[in-house]
Amino acid sequence: MALIELKTVSKIYTLGSQEVIAVKDFSLQLEKGEFCVLAGPSGSGKTTLLNLIGCLDQPSAGEVWLEGRNVATVPAKELAAIRLNKIGFIFQSYNLIPVLTAAENAEFTLMLQGMDKKVRREKVRRWFVDLGLEGLEERKPSDLSGGQQQRVAIARAMASDPAVILADEPTANLDSQTSEELLAVMQRLNEERGATFVFSSHDPLVIAHGKRVVRLVDGHLESDQCVS
Amino acid sequence: MDLLNLAWKNLWRNRRRTLITLSALCFSLMLIQGSHNLSHGVYSSMIDSGVRAGSGHLVVYQQDYLATRDEKLSFAPRDLSAEIGRIAGVQSVLPRIYLPGLAQSSRESRGILLTGVDPVVEKAVNPFLKRLPADEWLSSDDGREAILGSLLLKELKLKLGNKFVVTMQHRSGELVSEMFRVHGVVQTGIKGIDKTLLMVGRERAAALVGMDGEIHELALMLTDQTADNSVRPQLNALLQGRSDIRGYSWEEAMPNLYNAIRLDYASSNFIFIIMLLIVTIGVINTLLMSVMERFREFGVILAVGASAMRLRLLIIIEALLLGLVSMVFGTLLGSLLTWYLVAKGIDMRNFVSESLEFGGVVFDPIMRAAWDPLWMVKISFYLLLLALLAAIYPSIKAGKISPAAAMRHY
Ligand SMILES: Nc1ncnc2c1ncn2[C@@H]1O[C@H](COP(=O)(O)OP(=O)(O)OP(=O)(O)O)[C@@H](O)[C@H]1O
Ligand SMILES: [Mg+2]
């Protein structure tokens, strides 16, 4: 059983009388422990696809299966719980809640899960050590660099032990040096801890880090290669 | 608890806007509480002087007297006065007689209301008599001394010590006349009273019309207004054996005063409601704006797994905190204002020169507030409730956010 399976998924947006086909008949299987990049130019449907995988959006046609469950059959209320427990999210920017400190942001999903304050404090502290964020616990997001903010977002995503972490252009707002560092962190988490990552990018340097590269053009699957 | 923490922090992210909203809430609560306490104080003193000058907190009449004011409807109190006087909470019991008649001086004649009172108890209670010098007050129950209203005195062209004649109808139907002497003058400020008041000893008045031992009114002064609840049932028990008489509250006995006060409370409540509505709209605006500004952030919060319910709850908690803070500070300010209005009051003599009459009662030209803590608490809870109501629409709006759309568009 695949961790995630997209079965001829389409997503069509209607803008007035115009139909925009963002994703067309897309099929994909993702296994546990993958480090997969969705590559494609702007407008090729990367965000749309990640939103479908992350249960943030419903497909217009086709099915999304998560751990053997058809997401379409999951009641709307339970979707939030699935996102909370199964999926970690990292977005391009403004990932964090500005009024909360870095540590509180990283604890946010654990808080939603109802974890005891002390336990999650400790858990996040260890993630901060692991991700090189030590000493930044009490900083507000606005007082962190872009790379630090993204690492806090990784801490938040990793802390709740999700089945998969979805990252939509996590490095788009970072310089190349910081991007490399962030990717190295993700790669290490994938190798050391077996964390499953699916991230998108249009940057060849970033795409080069993917162990599996899924290329998108105009919402179609163009190629799906495993890089060894 | 963590949601509470987040809500509190969110409240202060736009400090200025929150402070403006808070001050609108606090100041309106302050004004509402202050002005209610002021009316409460003015009305309490008005009720107090009204009951003192009028028919008391509770009053006993012959069954039909209140409706007709027919002087034939008198009753014999027998030992009722003494029995009522023993009820805890009753300060004094005042038997009175009211007889319409005609007063004639050597030069003029005027219609009057002869009021027969027990001089000793009456003097202690009636606020208008307090100002009367001791030597001008009636010295006995059955003397020829009379206290006149100031306008009556003027119209009859009498002076202190002058004699005049009062004519009225005897029980038997004949007209009877009696000579009295002006012994004192009172000025209540109420024209109707000052023009017709003629106060004499009760026994003299009763003897004049042949109703010895009978009275029209038995007024009860209580130690304080709230004693009403405990005294009323005991009074009713005492009156049970007597089908000819009935006990009334001051509200029943003085419907003019009671209705005037009720009307004024109703109109100020109406103003309060409008004030609260206006600030509620302000709160809705603040909450809605703060929700709109955070669409993207809410998208992230929903995406990482918060349920729509939690998001709605967050908005409601934000409103709750806003409401709680203004409840506390508004009540604090309201208490300060009340404290000032209790201690200093508002001197109405700066605004109006004549004496102030309201519902047939003259009130103190210095308006003073009185604490009505229960009401203050009640209205502050209303404010909290309104803040929560104001959160409904914004929270529904937040709950409807689609995370994918929110992050794409904001
Ligand atoms: N809500 C929407 N309404 C209408 N059209 C949409 C909507 N969302 C996306 N699209 C369209 O769907 C297509 C795919 O968009 P998507 O955002 O998934 O691309 P992307 O690969 O993430 O692009 P980028 O690299 O610029 O982020 C685009 O043509 C876009 O205009
Ligand atoms: Mg995109």
PDB file of N, CA, C and O in Angstrom, chain A residues 113-138:
ATOM      1  N   GLN A 113      -2.697  19.170  19.112  1.00  0.00           N
ATOM      2  CA  GLN A 113      -2.892  17.747  19.426  1.00  0.00           C
ATOM      3  C   GLN A 113      -3.207  17.542  20.902  1.00  0.00           C
ATOM      4  O   GLN A 113      -3.552  16.432  21.304  1.00  0.00           O
ATOM      5  N   GLY A 114      -3.071  18.599  21.682  1.00  0.00           N
ATOM      6  CA  GLY A 114      -3.412  18.505  23.101  1.00  0.00           C
ATOM      7  C   GLY A 114      -2.290  17.946  23.947  1.00  0.00           C
ATOM      8  O   GLY A 114      -2.531  17.426  25.029  1.00  0.00           O
ATOM      9  N   MET A 115      -1.065  18.063  23.448  1.00  0.00           N
ATOM     10  CA  MET A 115       0.053  17.531  24.218  1.00  0.00           C
ATOM     11  C   MET A 115       0.343  18.431  25.419  1.00  0.00           C
ATOM     12  O   MET A 115       0.207  19.651  25.335  1.00  0.00           O
ATOM     13  N   ASP A 116       0.746  17.817  26.495  1.00  0.00           N
ATOM     14  CA  ASP A 116       1.083  18.546  27.717  1.00  0.00           C
ATOM     15  C   ASP A 116       2.180  19.576  27.456  1.00  0.00           C
ATOM     16  O   ASP A 116       3.120  19.335  26.710  1.00  0.00           O
ATOM     17  N   LYS A 117       2.049  20.689  28.089  1.00  0.00           N
ATOM     18  CA  LYS A 117       2.925  21.831  27.824  1.00  0.00           C
ATOM     19  C   LYS A 117       4.407  21.488  28.035  1.00  0.00           C
ATOM     20  O   LYS A 117       5.254  21.812  27.212  1.00  0.00           O
ATOM     21  N   LYS A 118       4.690  20.827  29.147  1.00  0.00           N
ATOM     22  CA  LYS A 118       6.087  20.512  29.465  1.00  0.00           C
ATOM     23  C   LYS A 118       6.680  19.552  28.448  1.00  0.00           C
ATOM     24  O   LYS A 118       7.804  19.723  27.984  1.00  0.00           O
ATOM     25  N   VAL A 119       5.870  18.532  28.110  1.00  0.00           N
ATOM     26  CA  VAL A 119       6.345  17.512  27.184  1.00  0.00           C
ATOM     27  C   VAL A 119       6.671  18.141  25.836  1.00  0.00           C
ATOM     28  O   VAL A 119       7.717  17.892  25.239  1.00  0.00           O
ATOM     29  N   ARG A 120       5.781  19.002  25.359  1.00  0.00           N
ATOM     30  CA  ARG A 120       6.021  19.562  24.025  1.00  0.00           C
ATOM     31  C   ARG A 120       7.141  20.597  24.047  1.00  0.00           C
ATOM     32  O   ARG A 120       7.892  20.742  23.101  1.00  0.00           O
ATOM     33  N   ARG A 121       7.259  21.308  25.163  1.00  0.00           N
ATOM     34  CA  ARG A 121       8.386  22.238  25.311  1.00  0.00           C
ATOM     35  C   ARG A 121       9.713  21.493  25.103  1.00  0.00           C
ATOM     36  O   ARG A 121      10.579  21.912  24.351  1.00  0.00           O
ATOM     37  N   GLU A 122       9.796  20.364  25.806  1.00  0.00           N
ATOM     38  CA  GLU A 122      11.009  19.559  25.763  1.00  0.00           C
ATOM     39  C   GLU A 122      11.244  19.017  24.359  1.00  0.00           C
ATOM     40  O   GLU A 122      12.351  19.044  23.829  1.00  0.00           O
ATOM     41  N   LYS A 123      10.172  18.551  23.747  1.00  0.00           N
ATOM     42  CA  LYS A 123      10.276  17.983  22.410  1.00  0.00           C
ATOM     43  C   LYS A 123      10.785  19.036  21.421  1.00  0.00           C
ATOM     44  O   LYS A 123      11.706  18.780  20.633  1.00  0.00           O
ATOM     45  N   VAL A 124      10.197  20.215  21.506  1.00  0.00           N
ATOM     46  CA  VAL A 124      10.586  21.293  20.598  1.00  0.00           C
ATOM     47  C   VAL A 124      12.012  21.745  20.883  1.00  0.00           C
ATOM     48  O   VAL A 124      12.775  22.056  19.973  1.00  0.00           O
ATOM     49  N   ARG A 125      12.371  21.719  22.152  1.00  0.00           N
ATOM     50  CA  ARG A 125      13.733  22.120  22.497  1.00  0.00           C
ATOM     51  C   ARG A 125      14.747  21.220  21.785  1.00  0.00           C
ATOM     52  O   ARG A 125      15.729  21.680  21.220  1.00  0.00           O
ATOM     53  N   ARG A 126      14.426  19.927  21.779  1.00  0.00           N
ATOM     54  CA  ARG A 126      15.348  18.990  21.131  1.00  0.00           C
ATOM     55  C   ARG A 126      15.399  19.218  19.619  1.00  0.00           C
ATOM     56  O   ARG A 126      16.453  19.141  18.994  1.00  0.00           O
ATOM     57  N   TRP A 127      14.234  19.546  19.044  1.00  0.00           N
ATOM     58  CA  TRP A 127      14.223  19.844  17.607  1.00  0.00           C
ATOM     59  C   TRP A 127      15.014  21.106  17.303  1.00  0.00           C
ATOM     60  O   TRP A 127      15.693  21.198  16.291  1.00  0.00           O
ATOM     61  N   PHE A 128      14.933  22.068  18.201  1.00  0.00           N
ATOM     62  CA  PHE A 128      15.681  23.305  17.987  1.00  0.00           C
ATOM     63  C   PHE A 128      17.183  23.034  18.006  1.00  0.00           C
ATOM     64  O   PHE A 128      17.936  23.591  17.224  1.00  0.00           O
ATOM     65  N   VAL A 129      17.610  22.137  18.902  1.00  0.00           N
ATOM     66  CA  VAL A 129      19.014  21.759  18.949  1.00  0.00           C
ATOM     67  C   VAL A 129      19.397  21.090  17.641  1.00  0.00           C
ATOM     68  O   VAL A 129      20.372  21.455  16.981  1.00  0.00           O
ATOM     69  N   ASP A 130      18.563  20.136  17.241  1.00  0.00           N
ATOM     70  CA  ASP A 130      18.832  19.378  16.022  1.00  0.00           C
ATOM     71  C   ASP A 130      18.932  20.293  14.804  1.00  0.00           C
ATOM     72  O   ASP A 130      19.784  20.118  13.937  1.00  0.00           O
ATOM     73  N   LEU A 131      18.047  21.309  14.755  1.00  0.00           N
ATOM     74  CA  LEU A 131      17.979  22.150  13.564  1.00  0.00           C
ATOM     75  C   LEU A 131      18.833  23.408  13.677  1.00  0.00           C
ATOM     76  O   LEU A 131      18.740  24.314  12.857  1.00  0.00           O
ATOM     77  N   GLY A 132      19.658  23.477  14.717  1.00  0.00           N
ATOM     78  CA  GLY A 132      20.543  24.631  14.866  1.00  0.00           C
ATOM     79  C   GLY A 132      19.811  25.908  15.217  1.00  0.00           C
ATOM     80  O   GLY A 132      20.216  26.992  14.809  1.00  0.00           O
ATOM     81  N   LEU A 133      18.719  25.760  15.940  1.00  0.00           N
ATOM     82  CA  LEU A 133      17.933  26.948  16.302  1.00  0.00           C
ATOM     83  C   LEU A 133      18.077  27.291  17.780  1.00  0.00           C
ATOM     84  O   LEU A 133      17.352  28.124  18.309  1.00  0.00           O
ATOM     85  N   GLU A 134      19.005  26.640  18.443  1.00  0.00           N
ATOM     86  CA  GLU A 134      19.196  26.859  19.868  1.00  0.00           C
ATOM     87  C   GLU A 134      19.379  28.332  20.173  1.00  0.00           C
ATOM     88  O   GLU A 134      20.083  29.042  19.455  1.00  0.00           O
ATOM     89  N   GLY A 135      18.742  28.782  21.247  1.00  0.00           N
ATOM     90  CA  GLY A 135      18.890  30.179  21.658  1.00  0.00           C
ATOM     91  C   GLY A 135      17.917  31.112  20.971  1.00  0.00           C
ATOM     92  O   GLY A 135      17.816  32.272  21.326  1.00  0.00           O
ATOM     93  N   LEU A 136      17.195  30.602  19.977  1.00  0.00           N
ATOM     94  CA  LEU A 136      16.255  31.470  19.259  1.00  0.00           C
ATOM     95  C   LEU A 136      14.816  31.234  19.705  1.00  0.00           C
ATOM     96  O   LEU A 136      13.889  31.807  19.142  1.00  0.00           O
ATOM     97  N   GLU A 137      14.657  30.386  20.735  1.00  0.00           N
ATOM     98  CA  GLU A 137      13.316  29.965  21.159  1.00  0.00           C
ATOM     99  C   GLU A 137      12.359  31.122  21.397  1.00  0.00           C
ATOM    100  O   GLU A 137      11.191  31.055  21.041  1.00  0.00           O
ATOM    101  N   GLU A 138      12.876  32.177  22.047  1.00  0.00           N
ATOM    102  CA  GLU A 138      11.973  33.250  22.469  1.00  0.00           C
ATOM    103  C   GLU A 138      11.846  34.373  21.440  1.00  0.00           C
ATOM    104  O   GLU A 138      11.160  35.354  21.672  1.00  0.00           O
TER     105      GLU A 138
END
